[in-house]
mmCIF file of C-alpha atoms in Angstrom:
data_model
loop_
_atom_site.group_PDB
_atom_site.id
_atom_site.type_symbol
_atom_site.label_atom_id
_atom_site.label_comp_id
_atom_site.label_asym_id
_atom_site.label_seq_id
_atom_site.Cartn_x
_atom_site.Cartn_y
_atom_site.Cartn_z
ATOM 1 C CA UNK A 133 -103.298 311.484 122.732
ATOM 2 C CA UNK A 134 -105.396 308.301 122.700
ATOM 3 C CA UNK A 135 -103.969 307.455 119.259
ATOM 4 C CA UNK A 136 -100.458 308.979 119.290
ATOM 5 C CA UNK A 137 -99.308 307.817 122.741
ATOM 6 C CA UNK A 138 -99.800 304.051 122.213
ATOM 7 C CA UNK A 139 -98.478 304.363 118.662
ATOM 8 C CA UNK A 140 -95.257 306.040 119.853
ATOM 9 C CA UNK A 141 -94.977 303.562 122.743
ATOM 10 C CA UNK A 142 -95.105 300.640 120.284
ATOM 11 C CA UNK A 143 -92.893 302.457 117.799
ATOM 12 C CA UNK A 144 -90.099 302.853 120.365
ATOM 13 C CA UNK A 145 -89.956 299.139 121.127
ATOM 14 C CA UNK A 146 -89.925 298.141 117.461
ATOM 15 C CA UNK A 147 -87.524 300.940 116.500
ATOM 16 C CA UNK A 148 -84.802 300.023 118.993
ATOM 17 C CA UNK A 149 -85.220 296.314 118.313
ATOM 18 C CA UNK A 150 -84.730 296.904 114.579
ATOM 19 C CA UNK A 151 -81.687 299.120 115.198
ATOM 20 C CA UNK A 152 -80.095 296.357 117.266
ATOM 21 C CA UNK A 153 -80.811 293.751 114.600
ATOM 22 C CA UNK A 154 -79.585 295.991 111.789
ATOM 23 C CA UNK A 155 -76.329 296.896 113.537
ATOM 24 C CA UNK A 156 -75.645 293.264 114.448
ATOM 25 C CA UNK A 157 -76.436 291.997 110.947
ATOM 26 C CA UNK A 158 -74.330 294.713 109.311
ATOM 27 C CA UNK A 159 -71.375 293.953 111.581
ATOM 28 C CA UNK A 160 -71.600 290.198 110.965
ATOM 29 C CA UNK A 161 -72.008 290.690 107.224
ATOM 30 C CA UNK A 162 -68.966 292.959 107.027
ATOM 31 C CA UNK A 163 -66.915 290.471 109.020
ATOM 32 C CA UNK A 164 -67.987 287.599 106.746
ATOM 33 C CA UNK A 165 -67.155 289.629 103.626
ATOM 34 C CA UNK A 166 -63.993 291.448 104.719
ATOM 35 C CA UNK A 167 -62.502 288.982 107.217
ATOM 36 C CA UNK A 168 -61.991 291.491 110.048
ATOM 37 C CA UNK A 169 -64.132 293.251 112.636
ATOM 38 C CA UNK A 170 -65.227 296.843 112.015
ATOM 39 C CA UNK A 171 -65.949 297.252 115.748
ATOM 40 C CA UNK A 172 -63.016 298.349 117.898
ATOM 41 C CA UNK A 173 -63.223 298.605 121.682
ATOM 42 C CA UNK A 174 -59.632 299.607 122.302
ATOM 43 C CA UNK A 175 -57.345 298.254 125.022
ATOM 44 C CA UNK A 176 -59.106 296.839 128.066
ATOM 45 C CA UNK A 177 -59.558 299.463 130.780
ATOM 46 C CA UNK A 178 -58.727 302.411 128.505
ATOM 47 C CA UNK A 179 -61.135 305.327 127.961
ATOM 48 C CA UNK A 180 -62.449 304.041 124.629
ATOM 49 C CA UNK A 181 -63.065 300.591 126.125
ATOM 50 C CA UNK A 182 -65.150 302.138 128.911
ATOM 51 C CA UNK A 183 -67.011 304.384 126.458
ATOM 52 C CA UNK A 184 -68.063 301.384 124.380
ATOM 53 C CA UNK A 185 -69.214 299.345 127.381
ATOM 54 C CA UNK A 186 -71.127 302.236 128.950
ATOM 55 C CA UNK A 187 -72.823 302.916 125.617
ATOM 56 C CA UNK A 188 -73.711 299.218 125.271
ATOM 57 C CA UNK A 189 -75.229 299.093 128.776
ATOM 58 C CA UNK A 190 -77.455 302.094 128.067
ATOM 59 C CA UNK A 191 -78.380 300.773 124.627
ATOM 60 C CA UNK A 192 -79.448 297.433 126.146
ATOM 61 C CA UNK A 193 -81.401 299.185 128.922
ATOM 62 C CA UNK A 194 -83.240 301.363 126.400
ATOM 63 C CA UNK A 195 -84.145 298.359 124.270
ATOM 64 C CA UNK A 196 -85.422 296.325 127.230
ATOM 65 C CA UNK A 197 -87.413 299.219 128.692
ATOM 66 C CA UNK A 198 -89.005 300.152 125.375
ATOM 67 C CA UNK A 199 -89.968 296.562 124.602
ATOM 68 C CA UNK A 200 -91.370 296.036 128.106
ATOM 69 C CA UNK A 201 -93.424 299.272 127.904
ATOM 70 C CA UNK A 202 -95.440 297.811 125.034
ATOM 71 C CA UNK A 203 -96.902 295.231 127.426
ATOM 72 C CA UNK A 204 -96.365 296.629 130.944
ATOM 73 C CA UNK A 205 -96.945 300.110 132.355
ATOM 74 C CA UNK A 206 -93.484 301.082 133.608
ATOM 75 C CA UNK A 207 -93.910 304.844 133.418
ATOM 76 C CA UNK A 208 -94.282 305.250 137.166
ATOM 77 C CA UNK A 209 -90.839 303.692 137.591
ATOM 78 C CA UNK A 210 -89.251 305.763 134.805
ATOM 79 C CA UNK A 211 -90.110 309.157 136.285
ATOM 80 C CA UNK A 212 -92.164 310.422 133.330
ATOM 81 C CA UNK A 213 -92.373 314.237 133.099
ATOM 82 C CA UNK A 214 -96.131 314.803 132.892
ATOM 83 C CA UNK A 215 -95.691 318.404 131.740
ATOM 84 C CA UNK A 216 -93.868 317.145 128.620
ATOM 85 C CA UNK A 217 -95.809 313.951 128.044
ATOM 86 C CA UNK A 218 -98.172 315.264 125.350
ATOM 87 C CA UNK A 219 -98.702 314.000 121.830
ATOM 88 C CA UNK A 220 -96.928 316.848 119.929
ATOM 89 C CA UNK A 221 -93.752 316.249 121.988
ATOM 90 C CA UNK A 222 -93.950 312.466 121.632
ATOM 91 C CA UNK A 223 -94.543 312.738 117.888
ATOM 92 C CA UNK A 224 -91.659 315.209 117.491
ATOM 93 C CA UNK A 225 -89.402 312.730 119.274
ATOM 94 C CA UNK A 226 -90.443 309.883 116.977
ATOM 95 C CA UNK A 227 -89.829 312.045 113.901
ATOM 96 C CA UNK A 228 -86.402 313.065 115.229
ATOM 97 C CA UNK A 229 -85.524 309.408 115.860
ATOM 98 C CA UNK A 230 -86.415 308.548 112.267
ATOM 99 C CA UNK A 231 -84.411 311.516 110.958
ATOM 100 C CA UNK A 232 -81.427 310.426 113.059
ATOM 101 C CA UNK A 233 -81.756 306.839 111.838
ATOM 102 C CA UNK A 234 -81.801 308.050 108.220
ATOM 103 C CA UNK A 235 -78.793 310.308 108.775
ATOM 104 C CA UNK A 236 -76.762 307.544 110.448
ATOM 105 C CA UNK A 237 -77.481 305.164 107.592
ATOM 106 C CA UNK A 238 -76.625 307.810 104.998
ATOM 107 C CA UNK A 239 -73.334 308.648 106.692
ATOM 108 C CA UNK A 240 -72.328 305.003 107.109
ATOM 109 C CA UNK A 241 -73.132 304.408 103.441
ATOM 110 C CA UNK A 242 -71.128 307.518 102.514
ATOM 111 C CA UNK A 243 -68.134 306.183 104.432
ATOM 112 C CA UNK A 244 -68.551 302.806 102.673
ATOM 113 C CA UNK A 245 -65.447 300.643 103.310
ATOM 114 C CA UNK A 246 -63.934 303.367 105.502
ATOM 115 C CA UNK A 247 -66.645 302.976 108.146
ATOM 116 C CA UNK A 248 -65.387 301.828 111.535
ATOM 117 C CA UNK A 249 -66.892 301.902 115.005
ATOM 118 C CA UNK A 250 -64.211 302.951 117.463
ATOM 119 C CA UNK A 251 -60.547 303.595 116.851
ATOM 120 C CA UNK A 252 -59.167 301.269 114.178
ATOM 121 C CA UNK A 253 -55.682 299.763 114.579
ATOM 122 C CA UNK A 254 -52.931 301.632 112.726
ATOM 123 C CA UNK A 255 -52.546 298.687 110.337
ATOM 124 C CA UNK A 256 -56.129 299.245 109.143
ATOM 125 C CA UNK A 257 -56.424 300.722 105.647
ATOM 126 C CA UNK A 258 -59.159 303.270 106.426
ATOM 127 C CA UNK A 259 -58.638 306.686 104.864
ATOM 128 C CA UNK A 260 -59.157 310.207 106.181
ATOM 129 C CA UNK A 261 -62.500 311.508 104.914
ATOM 130 C CA UNK A 262 -62.660 315.259 104.322
ATOM 131 C CA UNK A 263 -65.353 315.601 101.655
ATOM 132 C CA UNK A 264 -69.160 315.677 101.617
ATOM 133 C CA UNK A 265 -70.664 315.741 105.135
ATOM 134 C CA UNK A 266 -67.126 315.671 106.547
ATOM 135 C CA UNK A 267 -66.339 319.002 104.914
ATOM 136 C CA UNK A 268 -68.893 320.663 107.226
ATOM 137 C CA UNK A 269 -68.367 318.747 110.483
ATOM 138 C CA UNK A 270 -65.580 316.495 111.697
ATOM 139 C CA UNK A 271 -68.112 314.310 113.520
ATOM 140 C CA UNK A 272 -71.397 314.252 111.567
ATOM 141 C CA UNK A 273 -72.107 310.641 112.566
ATOM 142 C CA UNK A 274 -71.827 311.458 116.254
ATOM 143 C CA UNK A 275 -74.107 314.472 115.703
ATOM 144 C CA UNK A 276 -76.703 312.194 114.123
ATOM 145 C CA UNK A 277 -76.507 309.761 117.054
ATOM 146 C CA UNK A 278 -76.891 312.559 119.616
ATOM 147 C CA UNK A 279 -79.901 313.869 117.683
ATOM 148 C CA UNK A 280 -81.421 310.425 118.067
ATOM 149 C CA UNK A 281 -80.743 310.507 121.798
ATOM 150 C CA UNK A 282 -82.602 313.827 122.017
ATOM 151 C CA UNK A 283 -85.404 312.274 119.975
ATOM 152 C CA UNK A 284 -85.645 309.406 122.475
ATOM 153 C CA UNK A 285 -85.951 311.877 125.350
ATOM 154 C CA UNK A 286 -88.799 313.681 123.579
ATOM 155 C CA UNK A 287 -90.559 310.427 122.632
ATOM 156 C CA UNK A 288 -90.328 309.281 126.271
ATOM 157 C CA UNK A 289 -89.774 312.407 128.400
ATOM 158 C CA UNK A 290 -88.667 310.988 131.731
ATOM 159 C CA UNK A 291 -85.876 310.794 134.277
ATOM 160 C CA UNK A 292 -84.748 307.554 132.620
ATOM 161 C CA UNK A 293 -84.443 309.032 129.122
ATOM 162 C CA UNK A 294 -82.832 312.200 130.507
ATOM 163 C CA UNK A 295 -80.133 310.115 132.220
ATOM 164 C CA UNK A 296 -79.651 308.228 128.947
ATOM 165 C CA UNK A 297 -79.361 311.518 127.042
ATOM 166 C CA UNK A 298 -76.828 313.077 129.422
ATOM 167 C CA UNK A 299 -74.740 309.890 129.646
ATOM 168 C CA UNK A 300 -74.871 309.409 125.884
ATOM 169 C CA UNK A 301 -73.759 312.952 125.088
ATOM 170 C CA UNK A 302 -70.928 312.751 127.626
ATOM 171 C CA UNK A 303 -69.681 309.418 126.269
ATOM 172 C CA UNK A 304 -69.886 310.561 122.641
ATOM 173 C CA UNK A 305 -68.113 313.874 123.232
ATOM 174 C CA UNK A 306 -65.340 312.095 125.152
ATOM 175 C CA UNK A 307 -65.079 309.432 122.437
ATOM 176 C CA UNK A 308 -64.858 312.127 119.756
ATOM 177 C CA UNK A 309 -61.854 313.642 121.525
ATOM 178 C CA UNK A 310 -60.141 310.244 121.788
ATOM 179 C CA UNK A 311 -60.774 309.500 118.117
ATOM 180 C CA UNK A 312 -59.428 312.891 117.074
ATOM 181 C CA UNK A 313 -56.235 312.251 119.044
ATOM 182 C CA UNK A 314 -55.830 308.943 117.203
ATOM 183 C CA UNK A 315 -56.501 310.573 113.823
ATOM 184 C CA UNK A 316 -53.929 313.293 114.535
ATOM 185 C CA UNK A 317 -51.322 310.643 115.360
ATOM 186 C CA UNK A 318 -52.197 308.571 112.308
ATOM 187 C CA UNK A 319 -52.557 311.232 109.608
ATOM 188 C CA UNK A 320 -50.277 313.922 111.014
ATOM 189 C CA UNK A 321 -50.202 317.193 109.102
ATOM 190 C CA UNK A 322 -53.059 316.190 106.806
ATOM 191 C CA UNK A 323 -55.357 315.915 109.813
ATOM 192 C CA UNK A 324 -54.084 319.174 111.335
ATOM 193 C CA UNK A 325 -54.920 321.019 108.105
ATOM 194 C CA UNK A 326 -58.357 319.414 108.051
ATOM 195 C CA UNK A 327 -58.968 320.216 111.733
ATOM 196 C CA UNK A 328 -58.087 323.865 111.144
ATOM 197 C CA UNK A 329 -60.663 324.139 108.355
ATOM 198 C CA UNK A 330 -63.605 322.133 109.682
ATOM 199 C CA UNK A 331 -65.299 322.504 113.099
ATOM 200 C CA UNK A 332 -65.644 319.536 115.426
ATOM 201 C CA UNK A 333 -69.442 319.738 115.478
ATOM 202 C CA UNK A 334 -71.031 322.572 113.477
#
């Protein structure tokens, strides 16, 4: 525990900082190259708009907490579950976070120019993906993100991370439903055939 706990504590701060930098750099690079944003919030006040803002608030809170924990003992304020706070659990969480990170990057690379975050406008030229990972799950990217949220809970088992996990899963499942409605409207019968063959999650 004397070695694993501080290592995982430091890892979490660096991990979430690097994710934020990578996502920001990728988004800016795509905009510079393609001339349009790949991030779509949806109409102000609509469900997708709220989903994005709620997700952003939790993402910022996680980053700030994990960075602060490297230097300040905040665990008393986070409601750490002592019965889970043991090195095998923390290490399993870190491994799951890395697996999730790898899966997200693989899936975004697989989507290539079809990758979007949120519901793209109908004028966008993105195509319906039905092959590879998308032949086994309609939402493999969301599955990878939720796996990472579970990994965060295990790497920092606490009331704080549990709230983040529950909120994250709720937002993602609601967003998946909204995106599937948009895909059904956009691709019509092609999407209905795909939806009949492939499960939403597993």
